[in-house]
CSV table of C-alpha atoms in Angstrom, one decimal:
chain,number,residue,atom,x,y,z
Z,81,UNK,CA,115.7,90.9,108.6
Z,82,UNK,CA,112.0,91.0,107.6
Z,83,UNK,CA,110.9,93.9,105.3
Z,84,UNK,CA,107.3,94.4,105.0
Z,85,UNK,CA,106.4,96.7,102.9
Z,86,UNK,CA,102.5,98.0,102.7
Z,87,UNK,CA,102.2,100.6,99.8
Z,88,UNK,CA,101.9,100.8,96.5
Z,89,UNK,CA,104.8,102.3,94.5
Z,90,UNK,CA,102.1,104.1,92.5
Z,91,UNK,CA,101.6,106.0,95.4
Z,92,UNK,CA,104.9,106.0,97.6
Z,93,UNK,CA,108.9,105.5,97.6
Z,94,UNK,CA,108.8,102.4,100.2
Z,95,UNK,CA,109.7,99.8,98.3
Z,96,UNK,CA,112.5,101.7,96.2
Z,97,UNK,CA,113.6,102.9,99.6
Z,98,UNK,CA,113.4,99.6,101.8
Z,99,UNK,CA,115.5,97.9,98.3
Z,100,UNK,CA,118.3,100.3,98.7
Z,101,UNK,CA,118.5,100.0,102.2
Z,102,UNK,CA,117.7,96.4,102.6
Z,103,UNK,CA,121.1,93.9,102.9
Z,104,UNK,CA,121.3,90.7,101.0
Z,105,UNK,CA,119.8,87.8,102.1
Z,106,UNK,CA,116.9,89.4,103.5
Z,107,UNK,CA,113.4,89.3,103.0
Z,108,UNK,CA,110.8,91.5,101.7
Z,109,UNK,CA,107.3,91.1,102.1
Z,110,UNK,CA,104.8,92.8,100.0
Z,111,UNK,CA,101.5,92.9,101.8
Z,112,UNK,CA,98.5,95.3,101.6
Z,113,UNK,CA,98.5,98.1,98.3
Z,114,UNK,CA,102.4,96.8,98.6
Z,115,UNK,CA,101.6,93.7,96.3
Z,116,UNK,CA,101.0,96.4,93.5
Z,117,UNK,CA,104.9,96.0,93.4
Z,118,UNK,CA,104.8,92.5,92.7
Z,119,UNK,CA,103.4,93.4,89.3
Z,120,UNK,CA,105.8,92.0,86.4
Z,121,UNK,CA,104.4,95.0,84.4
Z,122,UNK,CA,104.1,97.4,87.0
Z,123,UNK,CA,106.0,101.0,88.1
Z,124,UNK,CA,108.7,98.2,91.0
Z,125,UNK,CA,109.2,95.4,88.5
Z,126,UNK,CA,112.7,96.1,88.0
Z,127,UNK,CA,113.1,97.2,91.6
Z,128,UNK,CA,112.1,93.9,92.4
Z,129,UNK,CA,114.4,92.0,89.8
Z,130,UNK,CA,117.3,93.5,91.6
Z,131,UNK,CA,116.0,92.5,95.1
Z,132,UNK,CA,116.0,89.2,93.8
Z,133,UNK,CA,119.3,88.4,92.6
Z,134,UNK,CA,120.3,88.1,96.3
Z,135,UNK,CA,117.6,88.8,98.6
Z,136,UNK,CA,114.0,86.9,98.9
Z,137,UNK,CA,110.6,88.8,97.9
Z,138,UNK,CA,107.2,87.5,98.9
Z,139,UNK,CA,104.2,88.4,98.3
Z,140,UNK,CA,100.5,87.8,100.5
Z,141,UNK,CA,98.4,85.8,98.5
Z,142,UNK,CA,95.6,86.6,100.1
Z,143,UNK,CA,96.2,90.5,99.6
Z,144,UNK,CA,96.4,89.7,95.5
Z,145,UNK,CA,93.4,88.0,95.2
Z,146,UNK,CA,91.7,90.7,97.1
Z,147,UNK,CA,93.1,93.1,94.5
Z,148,UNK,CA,92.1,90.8,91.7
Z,149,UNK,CA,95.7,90.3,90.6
Z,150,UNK,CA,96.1,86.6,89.2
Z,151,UNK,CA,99.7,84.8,90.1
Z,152,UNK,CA,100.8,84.8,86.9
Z,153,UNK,CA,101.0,88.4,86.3
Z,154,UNK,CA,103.7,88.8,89.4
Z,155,UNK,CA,107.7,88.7,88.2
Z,156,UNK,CA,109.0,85.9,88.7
Z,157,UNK,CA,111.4,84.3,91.2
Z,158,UNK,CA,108.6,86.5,94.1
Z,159,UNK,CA,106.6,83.7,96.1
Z,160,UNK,CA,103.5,84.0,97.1
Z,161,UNK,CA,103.0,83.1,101.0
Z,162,UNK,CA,99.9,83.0,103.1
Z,163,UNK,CA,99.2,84.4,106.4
Z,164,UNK,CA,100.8,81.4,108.0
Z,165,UNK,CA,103.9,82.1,105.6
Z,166,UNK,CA,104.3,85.5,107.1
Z,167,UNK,CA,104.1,84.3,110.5
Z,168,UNK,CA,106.8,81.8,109.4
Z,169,UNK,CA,108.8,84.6,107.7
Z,170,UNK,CA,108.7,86.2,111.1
Z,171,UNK,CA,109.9,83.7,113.0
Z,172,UNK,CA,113.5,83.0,110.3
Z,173,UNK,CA,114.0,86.2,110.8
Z,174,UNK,CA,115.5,88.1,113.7
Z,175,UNK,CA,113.3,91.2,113.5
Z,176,UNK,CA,110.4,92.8,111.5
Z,177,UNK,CA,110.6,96.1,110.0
Z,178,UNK,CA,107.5,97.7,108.5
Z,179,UNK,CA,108.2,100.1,106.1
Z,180,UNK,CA,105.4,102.4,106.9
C,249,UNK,CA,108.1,81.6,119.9
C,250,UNK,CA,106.7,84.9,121.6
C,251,UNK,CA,105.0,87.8,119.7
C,252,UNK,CA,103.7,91.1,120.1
C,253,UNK,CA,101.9,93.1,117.8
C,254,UNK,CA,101.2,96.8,117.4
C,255,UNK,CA,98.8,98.4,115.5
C,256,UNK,CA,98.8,102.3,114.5
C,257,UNK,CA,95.8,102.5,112.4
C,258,UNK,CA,92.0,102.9,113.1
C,259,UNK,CA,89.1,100.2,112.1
C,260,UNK,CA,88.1,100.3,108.4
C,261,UNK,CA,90.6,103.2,107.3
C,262,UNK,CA,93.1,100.9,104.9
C,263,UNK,CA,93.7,97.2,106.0
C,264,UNK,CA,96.1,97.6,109.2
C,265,UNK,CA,94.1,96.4,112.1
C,266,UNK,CA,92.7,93.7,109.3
C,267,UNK,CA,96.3,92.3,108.3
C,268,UNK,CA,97.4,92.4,112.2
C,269,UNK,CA,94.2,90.5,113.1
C,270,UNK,CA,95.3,88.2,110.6
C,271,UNK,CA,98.8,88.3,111.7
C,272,UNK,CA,97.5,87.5,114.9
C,273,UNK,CA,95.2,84.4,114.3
C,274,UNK,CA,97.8,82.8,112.3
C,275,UNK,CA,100.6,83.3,114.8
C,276,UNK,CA,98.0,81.8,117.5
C,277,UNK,CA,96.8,78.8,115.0
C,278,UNK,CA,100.7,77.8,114.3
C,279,UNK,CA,101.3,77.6,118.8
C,280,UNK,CA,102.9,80.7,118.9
C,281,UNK,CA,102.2,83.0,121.4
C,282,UNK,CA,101.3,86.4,121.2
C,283,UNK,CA,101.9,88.4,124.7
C,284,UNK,CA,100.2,91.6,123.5
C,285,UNK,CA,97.9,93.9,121.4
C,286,UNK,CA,99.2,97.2,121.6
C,287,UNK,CA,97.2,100.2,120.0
C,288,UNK,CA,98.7,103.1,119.6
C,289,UNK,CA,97.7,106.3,117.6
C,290,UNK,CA,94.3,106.0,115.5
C,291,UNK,CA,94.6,102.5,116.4
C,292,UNK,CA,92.9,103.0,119.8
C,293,UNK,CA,89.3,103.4,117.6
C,294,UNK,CA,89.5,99.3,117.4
C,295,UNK,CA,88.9,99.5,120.6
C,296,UNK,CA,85.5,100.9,121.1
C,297,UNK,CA,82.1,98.9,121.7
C,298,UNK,CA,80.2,101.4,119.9
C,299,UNK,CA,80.8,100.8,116.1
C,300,UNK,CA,78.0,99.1,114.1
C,301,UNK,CA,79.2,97.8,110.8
C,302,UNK,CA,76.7,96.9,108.8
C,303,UNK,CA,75.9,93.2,108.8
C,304,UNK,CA,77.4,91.4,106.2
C,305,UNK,CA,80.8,93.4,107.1
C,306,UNK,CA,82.9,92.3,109.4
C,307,UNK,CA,83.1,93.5,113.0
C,308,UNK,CA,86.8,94.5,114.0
C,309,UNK,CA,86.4,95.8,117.7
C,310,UNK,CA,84.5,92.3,118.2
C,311,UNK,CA,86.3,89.9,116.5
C,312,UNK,CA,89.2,91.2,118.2
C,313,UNK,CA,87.2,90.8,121.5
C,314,UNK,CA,86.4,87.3,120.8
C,315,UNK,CA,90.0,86.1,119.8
C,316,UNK,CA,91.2,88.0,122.8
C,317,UNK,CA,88.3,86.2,124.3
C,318,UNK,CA,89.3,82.7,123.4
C,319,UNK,CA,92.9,83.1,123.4
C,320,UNK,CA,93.4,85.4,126.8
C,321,UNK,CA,95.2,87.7,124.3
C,322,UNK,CA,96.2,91.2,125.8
C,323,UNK,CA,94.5,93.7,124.2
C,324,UNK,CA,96.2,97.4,124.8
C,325,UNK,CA,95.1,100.8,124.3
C,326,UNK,CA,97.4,103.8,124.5
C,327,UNK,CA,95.8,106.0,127.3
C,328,UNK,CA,97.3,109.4,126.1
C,329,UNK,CA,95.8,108.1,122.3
C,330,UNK,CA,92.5,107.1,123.4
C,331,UNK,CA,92.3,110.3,125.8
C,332,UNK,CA,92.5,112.4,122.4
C,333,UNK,CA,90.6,110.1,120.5
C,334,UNK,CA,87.6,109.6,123.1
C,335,UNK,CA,87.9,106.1,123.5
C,336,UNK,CA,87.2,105.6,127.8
C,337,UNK,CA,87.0,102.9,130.2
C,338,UNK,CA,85.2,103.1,133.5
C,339,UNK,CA,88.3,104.8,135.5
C,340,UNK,CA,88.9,107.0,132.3
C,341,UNK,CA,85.4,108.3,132.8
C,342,UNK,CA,85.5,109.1,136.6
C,343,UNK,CA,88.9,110.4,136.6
C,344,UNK,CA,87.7,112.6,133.5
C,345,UNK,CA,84.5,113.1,135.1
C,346,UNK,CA,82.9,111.9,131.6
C,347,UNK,CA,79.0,110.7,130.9
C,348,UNK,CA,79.6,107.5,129.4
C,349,UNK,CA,82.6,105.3,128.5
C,350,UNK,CA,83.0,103.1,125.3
C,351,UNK,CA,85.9,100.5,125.8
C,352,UNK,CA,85.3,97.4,124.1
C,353,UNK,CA,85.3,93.7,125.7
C,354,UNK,CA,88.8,92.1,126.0
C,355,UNK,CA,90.6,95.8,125.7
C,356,UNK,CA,91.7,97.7,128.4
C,357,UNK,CA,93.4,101.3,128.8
C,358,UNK,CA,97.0,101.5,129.5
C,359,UNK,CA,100.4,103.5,129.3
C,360,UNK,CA,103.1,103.5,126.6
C,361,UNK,CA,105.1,101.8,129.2
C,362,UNK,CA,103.1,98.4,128.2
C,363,UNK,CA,104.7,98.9,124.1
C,364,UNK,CA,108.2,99.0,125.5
C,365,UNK,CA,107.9,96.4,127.5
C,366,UNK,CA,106.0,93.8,125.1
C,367,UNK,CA,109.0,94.9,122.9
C,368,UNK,CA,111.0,93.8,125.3
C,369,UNK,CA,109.8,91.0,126.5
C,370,UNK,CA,108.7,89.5,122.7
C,371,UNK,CA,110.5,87.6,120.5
C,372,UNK,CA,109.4,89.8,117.6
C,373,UNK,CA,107.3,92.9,117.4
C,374,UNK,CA,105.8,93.3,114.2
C,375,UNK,CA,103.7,96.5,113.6
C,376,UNK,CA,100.8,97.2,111.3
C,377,UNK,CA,99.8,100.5,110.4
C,378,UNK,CA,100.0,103.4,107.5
């Protein structure tokens, strides 16, 4: 299954909530304020960590560089996917689930 | 592969319709194809002609228009939403004996029913909202 996930963790409990929930060998998608979780220094990072040891995190590009966060500063193992990536995202996986 | 889209949050609120417009084109640009817009909730004020962003913004209502436009994509509104919201098309306004309506280009007025059965009929529904 596809995860997206839209908000911040500064501001709500989605992405701690849609990691305990979430099975292995899915994928979550940070897009939106979500990317904020990407942060290797922010509030999710170790949220994130754990999601990776057997599930895939991405992160929009596109919604980054709108928030001024360089690639660099995201933890790493989470790739960063374009528009087109999401779409392709969508289409491995049997169904979308926005964590809204 | 066949998509449908559903969008639960208004023009220039946080980045919902912006990220499902996106969602859109891409889907479209990669030969998928995407068998509806729905709108639903504050998501029915994409669909009004009247907004006027300023000029170096970007339009939402219209670019929707036009990709629905180019692409004969089915843009949705959710009548019992837009009925709250003020957002009327021609029948709208008679049946609701209204003085003017506001429905966008490319967007038309219809039930819940049309949600279920894009969700139905599409390969994935992916929803944008808040």
């Amino acid at each position: 299954m596809l995860h997206v996930v839209n908000k911040s963790p500064f501001e709500k409990n989605c992405l701690e909530s849609c990691a305990r929930l979430s099975q292995a060998g899915s994928c979550i998608l940070l897009i939106e304020d979500g990317v904020y979780g990407a942060l290797a220094d922010g509030e999710a990072c170790e949220v994130v960590q754990t999601c990776l040891e057997d599930r895939q995190v991405c992160v929009l590009g596109e919604d980054l560089q709108a928030r001024g966060i360089e690639p660099d500063r995201i933890v790493s193992g989470v790739e960063v996917v374009d528009y087109a990536g999401f779409v392709k995202l969508a289409v491995e996986h049997p169904k979308v689930q926005s964590w809204l | 592969m066949k998509f449908a889209v559903l969008v639960n949050e208004g023009p220039y609120t946080h980045q919902a319709s912006d990220s499902a417009f996106h969602f859109t084109k891409a889907a479209i640009e990669q030969g998928h194809r995407v068998i509806r817009v729905f709108f639903y909730h504050d998501g029915v004020n994409n669909g009004t002609r009247l907004t006027t962003p300023p000029q170096d913004d970007r339009h939402i209502a219209n670019r929707w228009g036009e990709l629905a436009q180019e692409h004969d994509l089915d843009l949705v509104v959710c009548v019992a939403a837009a009925q709250r919201r003020g957002v009327v098309d021609e029948d709208e306004q008679k049946r609701n004996s209204k003085d003017a309506n506001n429905i966008a280009d490319g967007f038309r007025i219809s039930g819940l029913g049309q949600l279920i059965e894009a969700g139905i009929q599409a390969d994935r529904l992916v929803t944008f909202g808040d």
